[in-house]
Short mmCIF file of N, CA and C in Angstrom, two decimals:
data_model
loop_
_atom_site.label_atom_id
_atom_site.label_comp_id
_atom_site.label_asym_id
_atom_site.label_seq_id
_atom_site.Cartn_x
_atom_site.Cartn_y
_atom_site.Cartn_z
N UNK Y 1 -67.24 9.63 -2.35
CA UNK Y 1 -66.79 8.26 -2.50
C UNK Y 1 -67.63 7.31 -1.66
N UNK Y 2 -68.30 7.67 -0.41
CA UNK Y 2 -68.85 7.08 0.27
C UNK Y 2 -69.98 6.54 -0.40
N UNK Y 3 -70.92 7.53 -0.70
CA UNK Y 3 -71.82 7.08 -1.69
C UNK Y 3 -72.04 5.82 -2.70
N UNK Y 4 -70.92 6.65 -3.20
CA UNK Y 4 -70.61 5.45 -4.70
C UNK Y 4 -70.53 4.14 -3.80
N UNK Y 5 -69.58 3.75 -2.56
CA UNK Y 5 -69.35 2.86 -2.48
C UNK Y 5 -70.84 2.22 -1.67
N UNK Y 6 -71.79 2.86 -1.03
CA UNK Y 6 -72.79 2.65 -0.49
C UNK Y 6 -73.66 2.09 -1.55
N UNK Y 7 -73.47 3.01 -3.05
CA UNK Y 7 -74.72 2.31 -4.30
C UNK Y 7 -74.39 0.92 -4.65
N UNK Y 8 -72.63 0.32 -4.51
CA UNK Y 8 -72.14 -0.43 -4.98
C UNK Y 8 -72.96 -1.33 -4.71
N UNK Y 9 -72.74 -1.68 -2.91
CA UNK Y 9 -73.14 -2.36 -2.07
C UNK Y 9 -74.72 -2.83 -2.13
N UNK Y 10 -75.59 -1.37 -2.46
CA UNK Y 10 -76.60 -1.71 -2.41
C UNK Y 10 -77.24 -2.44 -3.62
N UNK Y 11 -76.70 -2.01 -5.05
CA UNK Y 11 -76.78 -2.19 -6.19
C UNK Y 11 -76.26 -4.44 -6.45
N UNK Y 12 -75.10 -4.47 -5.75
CA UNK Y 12 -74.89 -5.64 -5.57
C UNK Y 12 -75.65 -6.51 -4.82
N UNK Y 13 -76.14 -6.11 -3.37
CA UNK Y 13 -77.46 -6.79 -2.87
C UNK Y 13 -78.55 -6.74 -3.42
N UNK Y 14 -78.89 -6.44 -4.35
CA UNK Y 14 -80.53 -6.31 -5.32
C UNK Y 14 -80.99 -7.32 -5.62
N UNK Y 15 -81.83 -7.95 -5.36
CA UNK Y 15 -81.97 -9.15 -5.80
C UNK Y 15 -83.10 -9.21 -7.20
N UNK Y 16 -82.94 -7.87 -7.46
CA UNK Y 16 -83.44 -7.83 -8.87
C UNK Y 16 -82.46 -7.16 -10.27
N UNK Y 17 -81.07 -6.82 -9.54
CA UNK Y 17 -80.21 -6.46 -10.25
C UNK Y 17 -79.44 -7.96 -10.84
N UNK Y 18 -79.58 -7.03 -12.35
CA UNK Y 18 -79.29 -8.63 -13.26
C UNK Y 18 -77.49 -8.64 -13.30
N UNK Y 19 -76.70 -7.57 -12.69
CA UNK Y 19 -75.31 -7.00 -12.67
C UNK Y 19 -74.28 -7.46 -11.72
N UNK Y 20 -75.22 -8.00 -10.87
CA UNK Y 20 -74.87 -7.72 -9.55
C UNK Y 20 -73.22 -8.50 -9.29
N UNK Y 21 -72.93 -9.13 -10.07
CA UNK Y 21 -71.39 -9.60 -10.41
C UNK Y 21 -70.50 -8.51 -10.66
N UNK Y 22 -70.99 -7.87 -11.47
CA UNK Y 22 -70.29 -6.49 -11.82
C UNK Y 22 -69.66 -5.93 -10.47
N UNK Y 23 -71.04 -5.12 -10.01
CA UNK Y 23 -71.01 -4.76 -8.58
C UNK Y 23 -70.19 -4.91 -7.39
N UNK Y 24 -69.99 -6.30 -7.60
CA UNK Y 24 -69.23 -7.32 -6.32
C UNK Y 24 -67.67 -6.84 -7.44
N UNK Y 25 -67.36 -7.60 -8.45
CA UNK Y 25 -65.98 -6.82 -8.89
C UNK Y 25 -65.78 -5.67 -8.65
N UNK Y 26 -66.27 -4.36 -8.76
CA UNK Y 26 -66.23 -2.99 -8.69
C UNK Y 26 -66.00 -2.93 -6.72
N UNK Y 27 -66.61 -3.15 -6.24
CA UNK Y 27 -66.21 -3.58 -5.04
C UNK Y 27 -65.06 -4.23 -4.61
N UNK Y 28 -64.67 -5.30 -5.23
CA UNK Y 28 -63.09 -5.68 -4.94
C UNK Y 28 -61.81 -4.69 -5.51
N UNK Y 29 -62.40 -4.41 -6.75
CA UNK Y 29 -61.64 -3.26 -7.04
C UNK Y 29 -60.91 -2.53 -6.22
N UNK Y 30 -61.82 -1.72 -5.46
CA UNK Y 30 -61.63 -0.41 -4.41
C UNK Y 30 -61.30 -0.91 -3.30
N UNK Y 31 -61.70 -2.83 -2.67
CA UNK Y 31 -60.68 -3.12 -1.62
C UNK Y 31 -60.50 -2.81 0.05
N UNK Y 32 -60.80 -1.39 0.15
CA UNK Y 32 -60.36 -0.85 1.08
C UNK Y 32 -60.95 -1.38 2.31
N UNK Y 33 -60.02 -1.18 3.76
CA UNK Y 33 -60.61 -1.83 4.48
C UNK Y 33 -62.22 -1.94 5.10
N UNK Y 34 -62.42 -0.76 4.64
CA UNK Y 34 -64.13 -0.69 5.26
C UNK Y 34 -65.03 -1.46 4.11
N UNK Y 35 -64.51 -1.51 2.83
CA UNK Y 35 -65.30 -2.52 1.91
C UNK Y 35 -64.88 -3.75 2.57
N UNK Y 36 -63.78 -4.45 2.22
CA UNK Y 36 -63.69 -5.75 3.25
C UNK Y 36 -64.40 -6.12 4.36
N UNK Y 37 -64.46 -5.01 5.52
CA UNK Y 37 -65.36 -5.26 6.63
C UNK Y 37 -66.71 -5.92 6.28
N UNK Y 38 -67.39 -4.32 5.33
CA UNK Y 38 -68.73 -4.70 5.05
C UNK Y 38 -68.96 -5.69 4.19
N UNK Y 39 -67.68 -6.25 3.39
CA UNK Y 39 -67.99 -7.44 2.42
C UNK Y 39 -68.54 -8.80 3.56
N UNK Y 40 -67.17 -8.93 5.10
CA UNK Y 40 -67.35 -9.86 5.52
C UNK Y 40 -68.79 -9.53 6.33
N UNK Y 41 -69.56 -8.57 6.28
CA UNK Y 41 -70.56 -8.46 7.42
C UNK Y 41 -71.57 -9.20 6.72
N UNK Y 42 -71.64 -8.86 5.33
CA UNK Y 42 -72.53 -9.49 4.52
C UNK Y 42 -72.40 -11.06 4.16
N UNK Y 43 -71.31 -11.19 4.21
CA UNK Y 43 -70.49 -13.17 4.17
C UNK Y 43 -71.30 -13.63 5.37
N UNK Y 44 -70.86 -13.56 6.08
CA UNK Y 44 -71.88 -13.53 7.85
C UNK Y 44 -73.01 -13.54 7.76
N UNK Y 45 -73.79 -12.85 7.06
CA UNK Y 45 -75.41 -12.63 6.67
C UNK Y 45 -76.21 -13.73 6.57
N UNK Y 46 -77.26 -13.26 6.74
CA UNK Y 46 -78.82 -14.47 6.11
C UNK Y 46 -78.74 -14.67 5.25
N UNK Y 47 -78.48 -13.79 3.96
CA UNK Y 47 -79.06 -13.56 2.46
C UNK Y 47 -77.94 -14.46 2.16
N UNK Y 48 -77.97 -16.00 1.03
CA UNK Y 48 -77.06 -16.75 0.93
C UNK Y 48 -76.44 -16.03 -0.46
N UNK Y 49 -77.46 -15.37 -1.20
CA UNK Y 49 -76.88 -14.60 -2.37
C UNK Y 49 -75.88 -13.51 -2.23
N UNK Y 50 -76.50 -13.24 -1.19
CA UNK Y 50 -75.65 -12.02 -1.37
C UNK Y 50 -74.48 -11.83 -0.39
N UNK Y 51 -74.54 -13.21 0.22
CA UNK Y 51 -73.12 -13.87 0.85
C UNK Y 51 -72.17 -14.24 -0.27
N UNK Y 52 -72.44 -15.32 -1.24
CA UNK Y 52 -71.90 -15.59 -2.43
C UNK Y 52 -71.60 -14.59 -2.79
N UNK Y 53 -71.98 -13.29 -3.32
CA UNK Y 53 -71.54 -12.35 -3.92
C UNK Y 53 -70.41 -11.32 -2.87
N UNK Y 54 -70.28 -11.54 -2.02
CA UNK Y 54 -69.49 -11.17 -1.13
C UNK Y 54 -68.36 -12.12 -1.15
N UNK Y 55 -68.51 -13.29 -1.08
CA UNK Y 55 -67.57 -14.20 -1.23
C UNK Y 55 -66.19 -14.16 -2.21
N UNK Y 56 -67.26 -13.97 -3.69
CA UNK Y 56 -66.55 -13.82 -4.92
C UNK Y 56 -65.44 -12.37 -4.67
N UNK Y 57 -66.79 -11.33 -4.07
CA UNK Y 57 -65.74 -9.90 -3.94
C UNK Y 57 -64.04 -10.38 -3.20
N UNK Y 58 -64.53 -10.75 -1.98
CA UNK Y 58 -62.93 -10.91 -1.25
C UNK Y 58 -62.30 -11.30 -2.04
N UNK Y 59 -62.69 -12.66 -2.43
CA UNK Y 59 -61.89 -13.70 -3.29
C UNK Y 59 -60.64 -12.74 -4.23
N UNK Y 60 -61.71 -11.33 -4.98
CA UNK Y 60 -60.73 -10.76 -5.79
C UNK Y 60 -60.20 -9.12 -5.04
N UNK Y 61 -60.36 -9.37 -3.88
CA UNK Y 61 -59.73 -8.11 -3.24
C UNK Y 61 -58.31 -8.74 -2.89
N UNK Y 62 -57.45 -7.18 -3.04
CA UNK Y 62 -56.12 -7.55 -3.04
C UNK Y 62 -56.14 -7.87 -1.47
N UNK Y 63 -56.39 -6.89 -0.89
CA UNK Y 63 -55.73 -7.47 1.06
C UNK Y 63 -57.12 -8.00 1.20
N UNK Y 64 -57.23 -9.34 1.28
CA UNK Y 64 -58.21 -9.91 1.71
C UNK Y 64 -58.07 -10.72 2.58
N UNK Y 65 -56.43 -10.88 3.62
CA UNK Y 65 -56.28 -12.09 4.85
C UNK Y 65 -57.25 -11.73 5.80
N UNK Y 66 -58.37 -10.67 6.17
CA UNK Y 66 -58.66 -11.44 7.65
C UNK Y 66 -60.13 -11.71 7.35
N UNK Y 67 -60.29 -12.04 5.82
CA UNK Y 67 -61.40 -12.85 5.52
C UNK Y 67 -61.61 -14.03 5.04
N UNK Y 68 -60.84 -14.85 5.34
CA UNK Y 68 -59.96 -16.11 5.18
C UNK Y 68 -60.78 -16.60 6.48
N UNK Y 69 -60.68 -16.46 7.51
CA UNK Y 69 -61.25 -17.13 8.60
C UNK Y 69 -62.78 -17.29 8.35
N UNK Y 70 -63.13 -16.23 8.22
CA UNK Y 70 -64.91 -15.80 8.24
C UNK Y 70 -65.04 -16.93 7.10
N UNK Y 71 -64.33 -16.82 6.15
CA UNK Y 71 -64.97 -17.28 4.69
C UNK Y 71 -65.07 -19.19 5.30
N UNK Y 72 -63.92 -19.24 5.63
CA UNK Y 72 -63.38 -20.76 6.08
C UNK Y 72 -64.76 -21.67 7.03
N UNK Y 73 -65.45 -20.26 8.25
CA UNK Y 73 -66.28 -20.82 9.26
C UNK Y 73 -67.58 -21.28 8.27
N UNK Y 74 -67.55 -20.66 7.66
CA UNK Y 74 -68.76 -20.85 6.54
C UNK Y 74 -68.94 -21.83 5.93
N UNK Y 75 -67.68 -22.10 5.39
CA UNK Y 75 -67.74 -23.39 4.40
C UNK Y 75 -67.43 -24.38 5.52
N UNK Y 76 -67.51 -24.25 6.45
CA UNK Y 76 -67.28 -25.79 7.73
C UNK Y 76 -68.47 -26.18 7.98
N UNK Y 77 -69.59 -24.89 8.43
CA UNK Y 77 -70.29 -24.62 8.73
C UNK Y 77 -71.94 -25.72 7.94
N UNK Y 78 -72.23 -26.92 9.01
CA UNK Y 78 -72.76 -27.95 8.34
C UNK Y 78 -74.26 -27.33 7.63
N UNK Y 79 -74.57 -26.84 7.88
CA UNK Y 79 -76.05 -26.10 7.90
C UNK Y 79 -75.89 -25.09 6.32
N UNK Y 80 -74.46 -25.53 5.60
CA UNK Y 80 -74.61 -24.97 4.43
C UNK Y 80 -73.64 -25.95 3.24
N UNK Y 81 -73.58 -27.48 4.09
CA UNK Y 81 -72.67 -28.50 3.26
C UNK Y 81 -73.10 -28.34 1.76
N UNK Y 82 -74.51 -28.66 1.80
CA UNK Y 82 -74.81 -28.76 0.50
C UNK Y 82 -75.06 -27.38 -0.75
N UNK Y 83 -74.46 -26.64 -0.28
CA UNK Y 83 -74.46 -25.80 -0.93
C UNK Y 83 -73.43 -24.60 -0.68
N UNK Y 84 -72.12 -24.89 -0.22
CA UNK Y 84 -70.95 -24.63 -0.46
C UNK Y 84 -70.33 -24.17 -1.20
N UNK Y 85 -70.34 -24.52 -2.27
CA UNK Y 85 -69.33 -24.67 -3.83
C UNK Y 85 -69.00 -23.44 -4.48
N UNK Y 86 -69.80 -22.39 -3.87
CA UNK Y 86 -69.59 -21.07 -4.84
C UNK Y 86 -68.47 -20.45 -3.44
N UNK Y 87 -68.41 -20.70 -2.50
CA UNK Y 87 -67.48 -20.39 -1.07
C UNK Y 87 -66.46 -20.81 -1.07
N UNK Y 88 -66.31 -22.20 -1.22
CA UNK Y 88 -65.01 -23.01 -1.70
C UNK Y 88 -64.05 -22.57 -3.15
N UNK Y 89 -64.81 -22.41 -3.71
CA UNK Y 89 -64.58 -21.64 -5.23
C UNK Y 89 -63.67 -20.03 -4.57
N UNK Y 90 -64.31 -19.60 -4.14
CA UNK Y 90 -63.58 -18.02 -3.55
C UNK Y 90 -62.34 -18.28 -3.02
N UNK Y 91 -62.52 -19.68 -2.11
CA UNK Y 91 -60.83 -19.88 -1.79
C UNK Y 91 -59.50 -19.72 -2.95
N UNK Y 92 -59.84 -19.47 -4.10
CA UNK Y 92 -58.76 -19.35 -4.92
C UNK Y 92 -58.01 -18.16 -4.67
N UNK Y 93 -58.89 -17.45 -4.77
CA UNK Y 93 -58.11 -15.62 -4.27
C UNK Y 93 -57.36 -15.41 -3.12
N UNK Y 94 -57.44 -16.76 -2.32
CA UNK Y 94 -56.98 -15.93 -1.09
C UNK Y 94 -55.15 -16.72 -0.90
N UNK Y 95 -54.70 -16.75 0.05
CA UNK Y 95 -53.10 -17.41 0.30
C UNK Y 95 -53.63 -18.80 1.26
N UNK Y 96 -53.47 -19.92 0.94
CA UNK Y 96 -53.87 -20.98 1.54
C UNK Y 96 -53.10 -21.71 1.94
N UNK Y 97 -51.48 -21.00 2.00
CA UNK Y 97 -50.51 -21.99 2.76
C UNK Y 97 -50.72 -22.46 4.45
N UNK Y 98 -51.14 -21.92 4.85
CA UNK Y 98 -51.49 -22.44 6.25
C UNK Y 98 -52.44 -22.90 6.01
N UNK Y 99 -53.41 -22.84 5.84
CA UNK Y 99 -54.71 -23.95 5.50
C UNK Y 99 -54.99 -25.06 5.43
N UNK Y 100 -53.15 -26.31 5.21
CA UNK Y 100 -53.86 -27.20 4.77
C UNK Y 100 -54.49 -28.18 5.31
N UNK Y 101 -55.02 -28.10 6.55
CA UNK Y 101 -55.80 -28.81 7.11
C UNK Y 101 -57.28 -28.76 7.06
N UNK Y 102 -57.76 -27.23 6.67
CA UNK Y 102 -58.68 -26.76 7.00
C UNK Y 102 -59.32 -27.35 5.36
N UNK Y 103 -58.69 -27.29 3.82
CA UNK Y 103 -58.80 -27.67 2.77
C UNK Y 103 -59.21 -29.11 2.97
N UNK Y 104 -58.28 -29.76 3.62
CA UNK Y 104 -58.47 -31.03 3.69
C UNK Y 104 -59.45 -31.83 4.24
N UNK Y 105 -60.15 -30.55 4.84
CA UNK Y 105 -61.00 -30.85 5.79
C UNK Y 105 -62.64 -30.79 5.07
N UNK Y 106 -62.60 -29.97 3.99
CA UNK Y 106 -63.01 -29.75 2.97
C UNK Y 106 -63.29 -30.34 1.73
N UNK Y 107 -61.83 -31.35 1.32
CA UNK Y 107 -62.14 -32.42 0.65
C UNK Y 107 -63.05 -33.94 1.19
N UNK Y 108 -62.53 -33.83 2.21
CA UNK Y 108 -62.84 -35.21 3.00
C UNK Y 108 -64.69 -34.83 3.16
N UNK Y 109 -65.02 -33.92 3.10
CA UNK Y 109 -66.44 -33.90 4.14
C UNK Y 109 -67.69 -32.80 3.26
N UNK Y 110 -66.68 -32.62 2.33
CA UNK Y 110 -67.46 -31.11 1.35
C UNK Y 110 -68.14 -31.69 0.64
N UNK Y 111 -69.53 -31.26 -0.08
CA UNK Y 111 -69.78 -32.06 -1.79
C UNK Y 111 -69.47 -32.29 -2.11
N UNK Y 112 -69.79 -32.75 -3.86
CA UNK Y 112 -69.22 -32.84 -5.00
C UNK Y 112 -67.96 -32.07 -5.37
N UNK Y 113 -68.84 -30.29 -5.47
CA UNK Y 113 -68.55 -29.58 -6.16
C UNK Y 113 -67.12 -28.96 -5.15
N UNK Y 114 -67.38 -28.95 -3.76
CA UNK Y 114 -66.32 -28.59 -2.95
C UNK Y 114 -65.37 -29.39 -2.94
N UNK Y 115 -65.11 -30.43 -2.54
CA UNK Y 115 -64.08 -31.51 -3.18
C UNK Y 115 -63.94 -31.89 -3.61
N UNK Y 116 -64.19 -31.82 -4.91
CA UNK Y 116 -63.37 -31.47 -6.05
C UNK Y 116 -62.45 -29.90 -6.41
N UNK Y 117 -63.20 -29.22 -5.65
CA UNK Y 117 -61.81 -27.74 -5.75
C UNK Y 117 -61.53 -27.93 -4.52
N UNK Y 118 -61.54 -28.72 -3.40
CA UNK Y 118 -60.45 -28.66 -2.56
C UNK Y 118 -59.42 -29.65 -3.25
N UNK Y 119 -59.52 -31.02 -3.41
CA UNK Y 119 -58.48 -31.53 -4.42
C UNK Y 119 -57.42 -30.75 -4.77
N UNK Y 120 -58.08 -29.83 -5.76
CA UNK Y 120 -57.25 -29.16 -6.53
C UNK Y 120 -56.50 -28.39 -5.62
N UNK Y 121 -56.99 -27.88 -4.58
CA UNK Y 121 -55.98 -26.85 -4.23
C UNK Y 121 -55.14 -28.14 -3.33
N UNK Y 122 -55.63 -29.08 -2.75
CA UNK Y 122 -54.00 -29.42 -1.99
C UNK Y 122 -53.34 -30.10 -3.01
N UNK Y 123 -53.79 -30.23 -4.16
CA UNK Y 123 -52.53 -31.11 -5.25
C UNK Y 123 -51.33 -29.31 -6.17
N UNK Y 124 -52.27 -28.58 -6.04
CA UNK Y 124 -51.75 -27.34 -6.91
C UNK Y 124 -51.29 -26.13 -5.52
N UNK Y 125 -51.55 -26.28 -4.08
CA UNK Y 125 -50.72 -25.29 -3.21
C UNK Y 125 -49.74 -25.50 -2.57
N UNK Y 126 -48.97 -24.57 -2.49
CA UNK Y 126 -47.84 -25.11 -1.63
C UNK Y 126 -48.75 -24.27 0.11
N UNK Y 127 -48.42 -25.31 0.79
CA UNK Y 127 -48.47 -25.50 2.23
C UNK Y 127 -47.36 -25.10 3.16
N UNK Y 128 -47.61 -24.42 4.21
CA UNK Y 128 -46.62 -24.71 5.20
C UNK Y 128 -47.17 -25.75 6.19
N UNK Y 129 -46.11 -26.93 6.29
CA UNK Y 129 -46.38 -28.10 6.96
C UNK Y 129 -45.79 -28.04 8.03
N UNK Y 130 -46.20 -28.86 9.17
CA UNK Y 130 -45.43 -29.58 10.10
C UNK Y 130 -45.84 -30.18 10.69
N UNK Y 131 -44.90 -31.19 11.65
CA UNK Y 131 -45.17 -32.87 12.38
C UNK Y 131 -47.02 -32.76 12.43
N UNK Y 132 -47.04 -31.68 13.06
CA UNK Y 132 -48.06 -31.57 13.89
C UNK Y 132 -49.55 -31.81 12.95
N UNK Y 133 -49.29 -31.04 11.36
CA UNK Y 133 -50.20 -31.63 10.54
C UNK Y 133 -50.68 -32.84 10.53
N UNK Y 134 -49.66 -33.86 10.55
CA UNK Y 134 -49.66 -35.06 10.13
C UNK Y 134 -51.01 -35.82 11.38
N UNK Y 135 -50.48 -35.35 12.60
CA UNK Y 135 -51.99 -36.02 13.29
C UNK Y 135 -53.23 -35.00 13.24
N UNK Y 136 -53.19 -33.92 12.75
CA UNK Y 136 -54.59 -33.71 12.31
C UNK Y 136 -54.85 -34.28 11.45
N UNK Y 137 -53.98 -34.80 10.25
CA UNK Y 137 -54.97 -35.67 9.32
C UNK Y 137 -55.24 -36.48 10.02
N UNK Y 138 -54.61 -37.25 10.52
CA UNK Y 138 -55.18 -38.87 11.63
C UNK Y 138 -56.29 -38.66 11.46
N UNK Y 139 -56.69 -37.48 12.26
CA UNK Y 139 -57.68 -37.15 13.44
C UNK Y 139 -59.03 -36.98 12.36
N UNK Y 140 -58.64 -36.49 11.67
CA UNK Y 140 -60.03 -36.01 10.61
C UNK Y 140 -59.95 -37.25 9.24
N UNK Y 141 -59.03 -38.02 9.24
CA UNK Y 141 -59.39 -39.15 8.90
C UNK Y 141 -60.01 -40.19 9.61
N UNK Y 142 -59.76 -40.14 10.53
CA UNK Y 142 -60.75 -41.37 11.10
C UNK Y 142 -61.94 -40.99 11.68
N UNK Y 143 -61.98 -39.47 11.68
CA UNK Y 143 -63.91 -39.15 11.72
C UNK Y 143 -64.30 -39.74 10.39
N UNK Y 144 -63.48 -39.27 9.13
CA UNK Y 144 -64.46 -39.16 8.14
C UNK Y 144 -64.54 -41.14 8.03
N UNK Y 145 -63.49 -42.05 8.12
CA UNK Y 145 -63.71 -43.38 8.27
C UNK Y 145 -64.71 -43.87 8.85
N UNK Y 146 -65.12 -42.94 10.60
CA UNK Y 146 -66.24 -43.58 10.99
C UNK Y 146 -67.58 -43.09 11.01
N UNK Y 147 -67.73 -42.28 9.77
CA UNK Y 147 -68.91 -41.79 8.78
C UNK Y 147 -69.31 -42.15 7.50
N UNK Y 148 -68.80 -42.73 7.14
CA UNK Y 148 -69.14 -43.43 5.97
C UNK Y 148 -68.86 -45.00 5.46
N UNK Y 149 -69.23 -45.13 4.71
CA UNK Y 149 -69.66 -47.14 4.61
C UNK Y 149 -68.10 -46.99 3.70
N UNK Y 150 -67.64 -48.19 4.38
CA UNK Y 150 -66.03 -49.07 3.72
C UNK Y 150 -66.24 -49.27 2.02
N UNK Y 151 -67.31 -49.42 1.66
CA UNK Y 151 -67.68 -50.22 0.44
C UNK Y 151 -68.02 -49.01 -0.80
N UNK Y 152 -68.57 -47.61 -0.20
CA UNK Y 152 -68.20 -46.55 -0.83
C UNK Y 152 -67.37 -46.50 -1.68
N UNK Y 153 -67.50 -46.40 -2.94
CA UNK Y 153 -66.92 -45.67 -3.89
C UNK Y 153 -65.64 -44.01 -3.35
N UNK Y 154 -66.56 -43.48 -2.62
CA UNK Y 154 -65.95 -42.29 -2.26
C UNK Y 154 -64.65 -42.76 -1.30
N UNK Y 155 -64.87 -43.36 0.07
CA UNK Y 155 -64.15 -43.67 0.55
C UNK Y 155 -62.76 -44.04 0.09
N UNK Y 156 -62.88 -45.19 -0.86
CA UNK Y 156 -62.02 -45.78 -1.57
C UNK Y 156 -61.19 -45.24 -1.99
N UNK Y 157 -61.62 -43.87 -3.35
CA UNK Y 157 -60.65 -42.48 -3.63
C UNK Y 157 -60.47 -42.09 -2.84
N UNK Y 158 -61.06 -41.59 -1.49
CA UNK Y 158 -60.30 -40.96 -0.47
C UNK Y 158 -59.28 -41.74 -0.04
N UNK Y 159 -59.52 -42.74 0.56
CA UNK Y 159 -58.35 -43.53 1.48
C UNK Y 159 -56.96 -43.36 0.80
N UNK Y 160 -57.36 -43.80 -0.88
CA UNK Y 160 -55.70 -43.88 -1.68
C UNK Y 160 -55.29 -42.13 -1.71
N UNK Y 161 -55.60 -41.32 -1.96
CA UNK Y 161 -55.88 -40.06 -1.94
C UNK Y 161 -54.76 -39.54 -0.43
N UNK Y 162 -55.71 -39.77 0.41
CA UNK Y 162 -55.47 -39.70 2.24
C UNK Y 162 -53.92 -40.25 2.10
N UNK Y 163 -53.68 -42.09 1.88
CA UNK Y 163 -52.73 -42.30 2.26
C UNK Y 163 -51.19 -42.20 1.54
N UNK Y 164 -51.78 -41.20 0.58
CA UNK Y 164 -50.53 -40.75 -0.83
C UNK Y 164 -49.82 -39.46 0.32
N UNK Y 165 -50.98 -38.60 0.80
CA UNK Y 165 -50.69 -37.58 1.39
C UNK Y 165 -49.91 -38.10 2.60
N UNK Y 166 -50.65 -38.89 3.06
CA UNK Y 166 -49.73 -39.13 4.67
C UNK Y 166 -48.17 -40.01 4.50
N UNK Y 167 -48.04 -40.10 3.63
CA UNK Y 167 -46.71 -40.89 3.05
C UNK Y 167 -46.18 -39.83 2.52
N UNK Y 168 -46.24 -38.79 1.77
CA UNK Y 168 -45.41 -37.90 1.24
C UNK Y 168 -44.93 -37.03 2.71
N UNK Y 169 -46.13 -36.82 3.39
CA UNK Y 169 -45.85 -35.76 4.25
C UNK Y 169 -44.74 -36.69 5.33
N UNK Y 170 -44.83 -37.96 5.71
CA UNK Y 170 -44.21 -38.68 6.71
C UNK Y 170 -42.10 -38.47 6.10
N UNK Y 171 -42.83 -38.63 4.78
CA UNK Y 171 -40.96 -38.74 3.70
C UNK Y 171 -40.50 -37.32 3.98
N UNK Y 172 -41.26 -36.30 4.14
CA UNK Y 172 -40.43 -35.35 3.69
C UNK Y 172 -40.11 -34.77 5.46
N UNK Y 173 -41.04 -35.31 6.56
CA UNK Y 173 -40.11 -34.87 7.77
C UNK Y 173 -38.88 -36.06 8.14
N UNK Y 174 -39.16 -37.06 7.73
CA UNK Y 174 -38.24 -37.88 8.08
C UNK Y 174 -36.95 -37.47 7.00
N UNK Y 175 -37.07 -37.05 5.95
CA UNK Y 175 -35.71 -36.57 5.51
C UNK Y 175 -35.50 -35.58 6.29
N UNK Y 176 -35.63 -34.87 7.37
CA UNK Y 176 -35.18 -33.43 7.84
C UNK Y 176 -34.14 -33.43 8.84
#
């Protein structure tokens, strides 16, 4: 079994294997914790491909929580803003109720392609919230305010966006 799972790995890092999707599924498949490990050793890696393809694996491994962090430092991680989107994308597989700051953090500051699937996930996840959320948005709203021009297009959707969220979240502790 070792083997097989060693060809997987290697067969999936190829950068001349036209499969290598396959590979990375067949890999989530089997799951187990030493695939996870070596999935996240490779997430961690130089090779941005064959990070992505590691990415996708967790994404569809069943126990995949303690690659939620690793995956998360990555996509924060400015030195890969612009090219994110296949990392952010993996966040679907995983449980993102505690997250939602870290998503949000994601919409506000990610690409195109990343916020727009962070969007989606804070309009489509349920969250565990509390008070305490509410001034991290502050806090990472008014970085992203004093990074970008008022007159922005982007801004603009954000702000109404931002202040839908901070009004729902304010209603639902003040009913408590």
């Amino acid at each position: 079994m070792e083997n097989k799972i060693a060809n997987l790995f290697g067969k999936m890092c190829d950068k001349n294997e036209d499969e290598s999707f396959e590979y990375a599924d067949k890999l989530a498949k089997i799951g187990t914790e030493e695939v996870v490990d070596e999935l996240i050793r490779i997430l961690k890696g130089e090779d941005m491909d064959s990070a992505i393809l590691a990415a996708r694996a967790l994404s569809k491994t069943e126990k995949n929580e303690k690659a939620l962090e690793p995956l998360l430092e990555l996509i924060h991680d400015t030195a890969y803003k612009n090219k994110n989107g296949a990392f952010v994308q993996a966040l679907e597989g995983f449980d993102l109720g505690s997250k939602f700051v870290d998503i949000l953090r994601i919409y506000l500051f990610g690409n195109f392609k990343a916020s727009a699937l962070a969007k989606e996930y804070l309009d489509y996840t349920e969250f565990d919230l509390t008070p305490r959320v509410i001034k991290k948005i502050e806090k990472h709203w008014s970085h992203f305010e004093n990074n970008i021009s008022k007159e922005d297009d982007e801004y603009i959707i954000k702000k109404q966006e931002i202040e839908k969220i901070r009004m729902d979240m304010k209603e639902l502790f003040e009913s408590e």
